[in-house]
Amino acid sequence: MIDNIIKITLEDLGYNDFFESKRKSLGLSEYSIARVIAEHKGSYKVKDINGEYLAKVTGKQIFNATKREDYPAVGDWVAITVLDKEMAIIHAILPRKTILSKKYNNKQDAQIIATNIDVAFIIESVGRDYNLNRFERYLILINEAKIKPIIILNKIDLISEEEFNLKINQINDRFNNVDIIPTSIITEQGLDELINHIKKGKTYCFLGSSGVGKSSLINKLLGKSEIRTKEINDSTDRGKHTTTAREMYFLENSGIVIDNPGTREVGMTAVNAGIKNVFDEIVVLSRDCKYADCTHTHESGCAILKAVETKRLDEDKYLNYIKLKKESEYYEMTDIEKRGKNRKFGQFIKKSLDQLKKFEP
Ligand SMILES: Nc1nc2c(ncn2[C@@H]2O[C@H](COP(=O)(O)OP(=O)(O)OP(=O)(O)O)[C@@H](O)[C@H]2O)c(=O)[nH]1
Ligand SMILES: [Mg+2]
Ligand SMILES: [Zn+2]
């Protein structure tokens, strides 16, 4: 096979001393090491220096698993035994360097997006549902995971220079310490800059809504159309996801990238530290609030409300902060507390509806 002529190393797949020392200390030296590059309904595609295998976890592992984190995720390093040319068994997951997770909705536990990531690219396109608030959602999750974020503003071929400058200024104002790479796969603007950000042996995760161009950009990095992308000008399947499974790709002599299905909803987990980091400006202001337990929503002597009033603090940023903080606090509540809150909300809705009825002729 042609693939086997050029021998790859584990380092090419992202392996380093951090994982090797964990492997040694866990006594896993007898197994070979592979990386999880895709996940399909309970089985995994793993890659080692000899090739790719379909792999399953051992029954013992399933028996001991109590939560999602106990199962492998894309990005994981796993200890395997190879059964034949195509199949392998996963015996253990090496401790993770980073874990990026999110919530899909209120009912679910946190879900792992991917692990052992060095940099997360947040892709937004300047097209139809461009939304600054969404950046903050991603930034909080990425910050919480202690991963470096970089913003990619794609499809800049679609806007005028004036509009482009306006958008860049807006993003810079609101996220002053995050790198922004403006790109277009049509004019190829920004692609060199993107390539320069990607280093050999490091792992990069592409995040963003459906249709922003994640797979298109990765195809450009791969130098070929390996991943299926949405047909150009295809308006029949609006909102449909083109990429349906998360998968890892290896750039020649460069880094490792993970393509993700577009995220519909970026729900907050319990992300105190992440929020404080992303809204550091607000945290600093809050030290001047009159009350220590100020909620920054109605109190007199609230330094944050004052800053919004005097336009020292961007109002949209403030509103998004309050919204995301509430979401995060909600996830931290116990189920009983949540039920109480939902019941209260239900009663509130019922009362409002009753009142509305009174006005009906
Ligand atoms: N004009 C323009 N169109 C682009 C650009 N990048 C991607 N597109 C188009 O946008 C559409 C969506 O691109 P995809 O790469 O499939 O988007 P995705 O983010 O992978 O979407 P999901 O897989 O559904 O999450 C395709 O028709 C692309 O050709 C760009 O820079 N400019
Ligand atoms: Mg895609
Ligand atoms: Zn306050």
Short mmCIF file of C-alpha atoms and ligand atoms in Angstrom, two decimals:
data_model
loop_
_atom_site.label_atom_id
_atom_site.label_comp_id
_atom_site.label_asym_id
_atom_site.label_seq_id
_atom_site.Cartn_x
_atom_site.Cartn_y
_atom_site.Cartn_z
CA MET A 1 0.00 0.00 0.00
CA ILE A 2 1.19 3.47 -0.93
CA ASP A 3 0.22 4.78 2.52
CA ASN A 4 2.80 2.63 4.16
CA ILE A 5 5.79 3.78 2.15
CA ILE A 6 6.20 6.95 4.17
CA LYS A 7 6.39 5.84 7.78
CA ILE A 8 4.53 8.10 10.18
CA THR A 9 5.33 8.55 13.86
CA LEU A 10 3.04 8.97 16.84
CA GLU A 11 4.32 12.55 17.08
CA ASP A 12 2.86 13.19 13.61
CA LEU A 13 -0.48 12.24 15.14
CA GLY A 14 0.04 14.67 18.04
CA TYR A 15 1.65 12.42 20.65
CA ASN A 16 4.11 13.98 23.09
CA ASP A 17 5.86 13.59 26.47
CA PHE A 18 2.73 14.52 28.39
CA PHE A 19 0.92 11.41 27.14
CA GLU A 20 3.99 9.18 27.24
CA SER A 21 4.55 9.89 30.93
CA LYS A 22 0.88 9.15 31.65
CA ARG A 23 1.14 5.89 29.74
CA LYS A 24 4.17 4.86 31.77
CA SER A 25 2.69 5.80 35.11
CA LEU A 26 -0.49 3.84 34.32
CA GLY A 27 1.52 0.74 33.39
CA LEU A 28 0.11 0.63 29.86
CA SER A 29 3.45 0.00 28.16
CA GLU A 30 2.43 -3.43 26.87
CA TYR A 31 -0.29 -1.97 24.64
CA SER A 32 0.14 -0.02 21.46
CA ILE A 33 -1.04 3.54 21.33
CA ALA A 34 -3.51 5.02 18.87
CA ARG A 35 -5.58 8.16 18.49
CA VAL A 36 -9.36 8.26 18.19
CA ILE A 37 -10.06 10.03 14.89
CA ALA A 38 -13.82 9.45 14.52
CA GLU A 39 -16.76 8.06 16.41
CA HIS A 40 -19.72 6.16 14.95
CA LYS A 41 -22.45 4.94 17.27
CA GLY A 42 -20.41 3.23 19.93
CA SER A 43 -17.48 2.23 17.79
CA TYR A 44 -14.45 4.29 17.03
CA LYS A 45 -12.03 4.82 14.21
CA VAL A 46 -8.52 4.86 15.65
CA LYS A 47 -5.22 5.51 13.93
CA ASP A 48 -1.74 4.39 14.85
CA ILE A 49 1.56 4.37 13.01
CA ASN A 50 0.53 1.32 10.97
CA GLY A 51 -2.94 2.32 9.86
CA GLU A 52 -6.57 2.79 10.82
CA TYR A 53 -8.83 0.38 12.67
CA LEU A 54 -12.41 0.09 13.73
CA ALA A 55 -12.26 -0.24 17.50
CA LYS A 56 -14.56 -1.07 20.39
CA VAL A 57 -14.07 -0.66 24.11
CA THR A 58 -13.80 -3.74 26.29
CA GLY A 59 -16.79 -5.03 28.21
CA LYS A 60 -14.98 -4.26 31.45
CA GLN A 61 -14.69 -0.63 30.47
CA ILE A 62 -18.39 -0.39 29.68
CA PHE A 63 -19.15 -2.05 32.99
CA ASN A 64 -17.06 0.50 34.87
CA ALA A 65 -18.33 3.51 32.95
CA THR A 66 -20.60 5.83 34.88
CA LYS A 67 -20.61 8.93 32.70
CA ARG A 68 -19.92 10.14 29.17
CA GLU A 69 -16.35 11.06 30.07
CA ASP A 70 -15.56 7.40 30.72
CA TYR A 71 -15.98 6.64 27.00
CA PRO A 72 -13.50 7.57 24.30
CA ALA A 73 -13.99 10.80 22.36
CA VAL A 74 -12.41 12.16 19.19
CA GLY A 75 -8.92 13.37 20.07
CA ASP A 76 -8.29 10.78 22.78
CA TRP A 77 -5.16 8.69 23.05
CA VAL A 78 -6.07 5.08 23.72
CA ALA A 79 -4.23 1.88 24.60
CA ILE A 80 -5.21 -0.79 22.09
CA THR A 81 -4.55 -4.33 20.95
CA VAL A 82 -4.84 -4.92 17.25
CA LEU A 83 -6.96 -7.95 16.31
CA ASP A 84 -6.45 -7.98 12.56
CA LYS A 85 -5.90 -5.57 9.69
CA GLU A 86 -9.13 -3.76 10.43
CA MET A 87 -10.18 -4.31 14.02
CA ALA A 88 -8.81 -3.30 17.41
CA ILE A 89 -9.85 -3.32 21.04
CA ILE A 90 -9.57 -0.25 23.26
CA HIS A 91 -8.40 -1.07 26.79
CA ALA A 92 -7.91 2.35 28.32
CA ILE A 93 -8.05 6.07 27.65
CA LEU A 94 -4.94 8.06 28.53
CA PRO A 95 -5.61 11.07 30.78
CA ARG A 96 -6.69 14.05 28.69
CA LYS A 97 -4.74 17.25 28.40
CA THR A 98 -7.85 19.28 27.55
CA ILE A 99 -11.56 18.50 27.29
CA LEU A 100 -13.91 20.71 25.29
CA SER A 101 -17.55 20.15 26.18
CA LYS A 102 -20.93 21.76 25.73
CA LYS A 103 -24.61 21.28 26.44
CA TYR A 104 -27.09 20.61 23.67
CA ASN A 105 -30.11 21.41 25.78
CA ASN A 106 -31.24 21.64 29.39
CA LYS A 107 -32.05 17.99 29.75
CA GLN A 108 -28.74 16.48 28.72
CA ASP A 109 -25.48 16.16 30.55
CA ALA A 110 -22.47 17.94 29.19
CA GLN A 111 -21.23 16.34 25.97
CA ILE A 112 -17.63 16.10 24.97
CA ILE A 113 -16.93 17.86 21.68
CA ALA A 114 -13.31 16.71 21.47
CA THR A 115 -10.25 16.20 23.64
CA ASN A 116 -6.54 17.02 23.63
CA ILE A 117 -7.02 20.16 21.54
CA ASP A 118 -4.44 22.94 21.51
CA VAL A 119 -6.37 25.62 19.64
CA ALA A 120 -10.07 26.03 18.90
CA PHE A 121 -11.05 28.01 15.81
CA ILE A 122 -14.44 29.68 16.09
CA ILE A 123 -15.74 30.06 12.56
CA GLU A 124 -18.41 32.60 11.75
CA SER A 125 -19.39 33.69 8.27
CA VAL A 126 -20.45 37.20 7.40
CA GLY A 127 -23.54 35.75 5.73
CA ARG A 128 -27.10 35.61 6.77
CA ASP A 129 -27.13 34.84 10.47
CA TYR A 130 -23.96 36.56 11.59
CA ASN A 131 -24.15 37.00 15.34
CA LEU A 132 -21.62 38.54 17.72
CA ASN A 133 -23.25 37.06 20.83
CA ARG A 134 -22.46 33.57 19.59
CA PHE A 135 -18.72 34.27 19.78
CA GLU A 136 -19.04 34.76 23.52
CA ARG A 137 -20.76 31.40 23.95
CA TYR A 138 -17.92 29.61 22.21
CA LEU A 139 -15.28 31.69 23.96
CA ILE A 140 -16.65 30.78 27.38
CA LEU A 141 -16.58 27.04 26.68
CA ILE A 142 -13.11 27.28 25.16
CA ASN A 143 -11.83 29.36 28.05
CA GLU A 144 -13.29 26.95 30.56
CA ALA A 145 -11.37 24.15 28.85
CA LYS A 146 -8.17 26.23 28.98
CA ILE A 147 -7.75 26.06 25.21
CA LYS A 148 -6.54 28.96 23.05
CA PRO A 149 -9.34 30.46 20.92
CA ILE A 150 -8.89 32.07 17.50
CA ILE A 151 -11.74 33.67 15.54
CA ILE A 152 -12.09 32.98 11.81
CA LEU A 153 -14.38 35.36 9.93
CA ASN A 154 -15.17 33.50 6.69
CA LYS A 155 -16.85 34.39 3.37
CA ILE A 156 -15.48 37.92 3.38
CA ASP A 157 -15.83 37.87 -0.42
CA LEU A 158 -19.54 38.47 0.18
CA ILE A 159 -19.20 41.94 1.75
CA SER A 160 -17.87 45.36 0.77
CA GLU A 161 -14.69 46.78 2.21
CA GLU A 162 -16.68 49.21 4.37
CA GLU A 163 -18.77 46.45 5.83
CA PHE A 164 -15.67 44.35 6.36
CA ASN A 165 -13.91 47.13 8.30
CA LEU A 166 -17.00 47.72 10.38
CA LYS A 167 -17.24 44.04 11.35
CA ILE A 168 -13.54 43.75 12.19
CA ASN A 169 -13.73 46.85 14.39
CA GLN A 170 -16.81 45.50 16.17
CA ILE A 171 -15.11 42.19 16.91
CA ASN A 172 -11.91 43.90 18.03
CA ASP A 173 -13.86 46.18 20.36
CA ARG A 174 -15.68 43.35 21.98
CA PHE A 175 -12.98 40.67 22.08
CA ASN A 176 -9.82 42.68 22.36
CA ASN A 177 -7.42 39.87 23.11
CA VAL A 178 -8.47 37.22 20.58
CA ASP A 179 -6.77 36.85 17.17
CA ILE A 180 -9.06 37.25 14.16
CA ILE A 181 -8.32 35.68 10.78
CA PRO A 182 -10.57 36.95 7.96
CA THR A 183 -10.83 34.33 5.18
CA SER A 184 -12.50 33.47 1.91
CA ILE A 185 -12.28 30.21 0.03
CA ILE A 186 -13.32 32.05 -3.13
CA THR A 187 -10.59 34.71 -3.20
CA GLU A 188 -8.30 32.61 -0.97
CA GLN A 189 -7.71 35.67 1.19
CA GLY A 190 -6.41 34.80 4.65
CA LEU A 191 -5.66 31.17 3.86
CA ASP A 192 -1.89 31.67 4.18
CA GLU A 193 -2.39 33.37 7.53
CA LEU A 194 -4.55 30.46 8.65
CA ILE A 195 -1.90 27.96 7.54
CA ASN A 196 0.74 29.92 9.47
CA HIS A 197 -1.29 29.52 12.66
CA ILE A 198 -1.24 25.74 12.34
CA LYS A 199 1.83 24.05 13.80
CA LYS A 200 3.13 20.53 13.32
CA GLY A 201 1.95 18.05 15.94
CA LYS A 202 -0.68 20.40 17.42
CA THR A 203 -4.42 19.73 17.28
CA TYR A 204 -7.01 22.26 16.10
CA CYS A 205 -10.77 22.06 16.42
CA PHE A 206 -13.12 23.83 13.95
CA LEU A 207 -16.31 25.05 15.65
CA GLY A 208 -19.24 26.99 14.27
CA SER A 209 -22.81 26.91 12.99
CA SER A 210 -23.82 24.84 10.00
CA GLY A 211 -22.89 26.38 6.67
CA VAL A 212 -20.22 28.82 7.84
CA GLY A 213 -17.60 26.93 5.81
CA LYS A 214 -15.72 24.72 8.30
CA SER A 215 -15.35 21.77 5.92
CA SER A 216 -14.59 24.06 2.96
CA LEU A 217 -11.71 25.64 4.88
CA ILE A 218 -10.34 22.26 5.95
CA ASN A 219 -10.47 21.07 2.34
CA LYS A 220 -8.37 24.09 1.43
CA LEU A 221 -5.86 23.18 4.14
CA LEU A 222 -5.76 19.58 2.90
CA GLY A 223 -5.24 20.86 -0.63
CA LYS A 224 -8.00 18.61 -1.94
CA SER A 225 -11.76 18.17 -1.69
CA GLU A 226 -11.67 15.31 0.76
CA ILE A 227 -14.68 16.36 2.82
CA ARG A 228 -18.13 16.80 1.34
CA THR A 229 -19.37 20.39 1.58
CA LYS A 230 -22.69 21.95 0.79
CA GLU A 231 -23.40 22.56 -2.92
CA ILE A 232 -22.82 26.16 -3.87
CA ASN A 233 -26.06 28.19 -3.97
CA ASP A 234 -27.96 25.26 -2.57
CA SER A 235 -30.97 26.80 -0.88
CA THR A 236 -33.19 23.72 -0.82
CA ASP A 237 -31.80 22.29 2.39
CA ARG A 238 -31.39 25.37 4.51
CA GLY A 239 -30.32 24.53 8.00
CA LYS A 240 -29.45 20.97 7.08
CA HIS A 241 -26.10 19.75 8.30
CA THR A 242 -23.69 18.67 5.62
CA THR A 243 -21.10 17.25 8.00
CA THR A 244 -22.82 14.72 10.24
CA ALA A 245 -19.92 13.22 12.19
CA ARG A 246 -16.87 14.62 13.86
CA GLU A 247 -13.62 13.58 12.19
CA MET A 248 -9.93 14.25 12.48
CA TYR A 249 -7.68 15.06 9.49
CA PHE A 250 -3.90 15.17 9.24
CA LEU A 251 -2.33 17.98 7.25
CA GLU A 252 0.84 17.05 5.43
CA ASN A 253 3.87 18.11 7.46
CA SER A 254 1.69 20.30 9.64
CA GLY A 255 -1.00 20.10 12.29
CA ILE A 256 -4.06 17.99 12.96
CA VAL A 257 -7.57 19.37 12.45
CA ILE A 258 -10.98 18.23 13.65
CA ASP A 259 -14.06 18.99 11.56
CA ASN A 260 -17.33 19.17 13.48
CA PRO A 261 -20.97 19.05 12.48
CA GLY A 262 -22.43 22.54 12.73
CA THR A 263 -23.68 23.35 16.20
CA ARG A 264 -27.30 24.42 16.46
CA GLU A 265 -27.13 25.47 20.03
CA VAL A 266 -24.13 26.26 22.17
CA GLY A 267 -25.42 25.69 25.66
CA MET A 268 -23.48 26.68 28.72
CA THR A 269 -22.21 24.11 31.17
CA ALA A 270 -21.26 25.23 34.68
CA VAL A 271 -18.68 27.67 33.43
CA ASN A 272 -17.87 30.16 36.15
CA ALA A 273 -14.21 30.56 35.29
CA GLY A 274 -14.93 30.77 31.56
CA ILE A 275 -17.46 33.55 32.01
CA LYS A 276 -15.16 35.52 34.30
CA ASN A 277 -12.39 35.26 31.74
CA VAL A 278 -14.41 36.32 28.74
CA PHE A 279 -16.12 39.14 30.61
CA ASP A 280 -13.07 40.25 32.60
CA GLU A 281 -13.95 43.90 31.99
CA ILE A 282 -17.31 43.37 33.72
CA VAL A 283 -15.71 41.46 36.59
CA VAL A 284 -13.35 44.36 37.24
CA LEU A 285 -16.26 46.84 37.20
CA SER A 286 -18.26 44.71 39.65
CA ARG A 287 -15.70 45.36 42.38
CA ASP A 288 -17.16 48.85 42.64
CA CYS A 289 -20.76 47.71 43.08
CA LYS A 290 -22.29 48.88 46.36
CA TYR A 291 -23.49 45.42 47.44
CA ALA A 292 -21.28 42.36 47.49
CA ASP A 293 -24.13 40.16 46.22
CA CYS A 294 -25.15 42.60 43.50
CA THR A 295 -26.87 40.83 40.58
CA HIS A 296 -26.17 43.81 38.31
CA THR A 297 -29.76 43.90 37.12
CA HIS A 298 -31.62 46.50 39.21
CA GLU A 299 -29.56 47.50 42.25
CA SER A 300 -28.81 51.11 43.00
CA GLY A 301 -25.09 51.64 43.27
CA CYS A 302 -24.36 48.97 40.65
CA ALA A 303 -21.15 49.95 38.90
CA ILE A 304 -21.93 47.79 35.87
CA LEU A 305 -25.35 49.36 35.21
CA LYS A 306 -23.74 52.73 35.64
CA ALA A 307 -21.09 51.84 33.04
CA VAL A 308 -23.79 50.76 30.58
CA GLU A 309 -25.66 54.03 31.18
CA THR A 310 -22.58 56.13 30.57
CA LYS A 311 -21.72 53.97 27.51
CA ARG A 312 -18.42 52.93 29.03
CA LEU A 313 -19.64 49.35 28.67
CA ASP A 314 -21.24 48.00 25.50
CA GLU A 315 -24.91 47.28 26.15
CA ASP A 316 -25.07 44.14 23.98
CA LYS A 317 -22.07 42.74 25.79
CA TYR A 318 -23.71 43.46 29.14
CA LEU A 319 -27.02 41.82 28.11
CA ASN A 320 -25.24 38.74 26.80
CA TYR A 321 -23.28 38.51 30.06
CA ILE A 322 -26.45 38.49 32.16
CA LYS A 323 -28.05 35.91 29.85
CA LEU A 324 -25.09 33.52 29.83
CA LYS A 325 -24.58 33.84 33.58
CA LYS A 326 -28.20 32.86 34.16
CA GLU A 327 -27.87 29.86 31.86
CA SER A 328 -24.76 28.69 33.61
CA GLU A 329 -26.29 29.13 37.07
CA TYR A 330 -29.28 27.12 35.92
CA TYR A 331 -27.05 24.18 35.03
CA GLU A 332 -25.41 24.32 38.39
CA MET A 333 -28.71 23.97 40.20
CA THR A 334 -29.81 20.60 41.45
CA ASP A 335 -32.70 18.90 39.69
CA ILE A 336 -35.05 19.71 42.55
CA GLU A 337 -34.13 23.38 42.36
CA LYS A 338 -34.69 23.29 38.61
CA ARG A 339 -38.13 21.72 38.99
CA GLY A 340 -39.08 24.44 41.46
CA LYS A 341 -37.88 27.08 39.09
CA ASN A 342 -39.69 25.52 36.13
CA ARG A 343 -42.89 25.26 38.17
CA LYS A 344 -42.63 28.91 39.13
CA PHE A 345 -42.05 29.77 35.49
CA GLY A 346 -45.05 27.64 34.52
CA GLN A 347 -47.21 29.46 37.07
CA PHE A 348 -45.96 32.77 35.76
CA ILE A 349 -46.90 31.83 32.18
CA LYS A 350 -50.32 30.59 33.28
CA LYS A 351 -51.00 33.80 35.18
CA SER A 352 -49.97 35.90 32.21
CA LEU A 353 -52.22 33.88 29.90
CA ASP A 354 -55.13 34.20 32.32
CA GLN A 355 -54.61 37.91 32.42
CA LEU A 356 -54.49 38.09 28.65
CA LYS A 357 -57.76 36.19 28.42
CA LYS A 358 -59.44 38.85 30.53
CA PHE A 359 -58.68 41.33 27.79
CA GLU A 360 -60.08 39.17 25.04
CA PRO A 361 -63.49 40.31 23.79
N1 LIG B 1 -18.92 32.86 -0.89
C1 LIG B 1 -18.31 31.97 -0.10
N2 LIG B 1 -18.89 30.77 0.13
C2 LIG B 1 -18.24 29.90 0.94
C3 LIG B 1 -17.01 30.20 1.56
N3 LIG B 1 -16.65 29.14 2.34
C4 LIG B 1 -17.62 28.23 2.19
N4 LIG B 1 -18.58 28.66 1.35
C5 LIG B 1 -19.80 27.93 0.92
O1 LIG B 1 -20.64 27.78 2.05
C6 LIG B 1 -21.38 26.55 1.96
C7 LIG B 1 -21.22 25.76 3.25
O2 LIG B 1 -19.90 25.32 3.39
P1 LIG B 1 -19.48 24.03 4.25
O3 LIG B 1 -18.01 23.97 4.21
O4 LIG B 1 -20.25 22.84 3.82
O5 LIG B 1 -19.98 24.50 5.69
P2 LIG B 1 -19.81 23.73 7.10
O6 LIG B 1 -19.49 24.78 8.12
O7 LIG B 1 -18.87 22.61 6.98
O8 LIG B 1 -21.31 23.21 7.35
P3 LIG B 1 -21.80 21.90 8.19
O9 LIG B 1 -20.98 20.74 7.73
O10 LIG B 1 -23.26 21.76 7.86
O11 LIG B 1 -21.57 22.24 9.63
C8 LIG B 1 -20.83 25.85 0.73
O12 LIG B 1 -21.71 26.05 -0.34
C9 LIG B 1 -19.50 26.55 0.46
O13 LIG B 1 -19.14 26.51 -0.90
C10 LIG B 1 -16.42 31.49 1.28
O14 LIG B 1 -15.34 31.85 1.76
N5 LIG B 1 -17.13 32.32 0.47
MG MG B 2 -19.05 20.60 7.29
ZN ZN B 3 -23.64 45.41 40.19
#
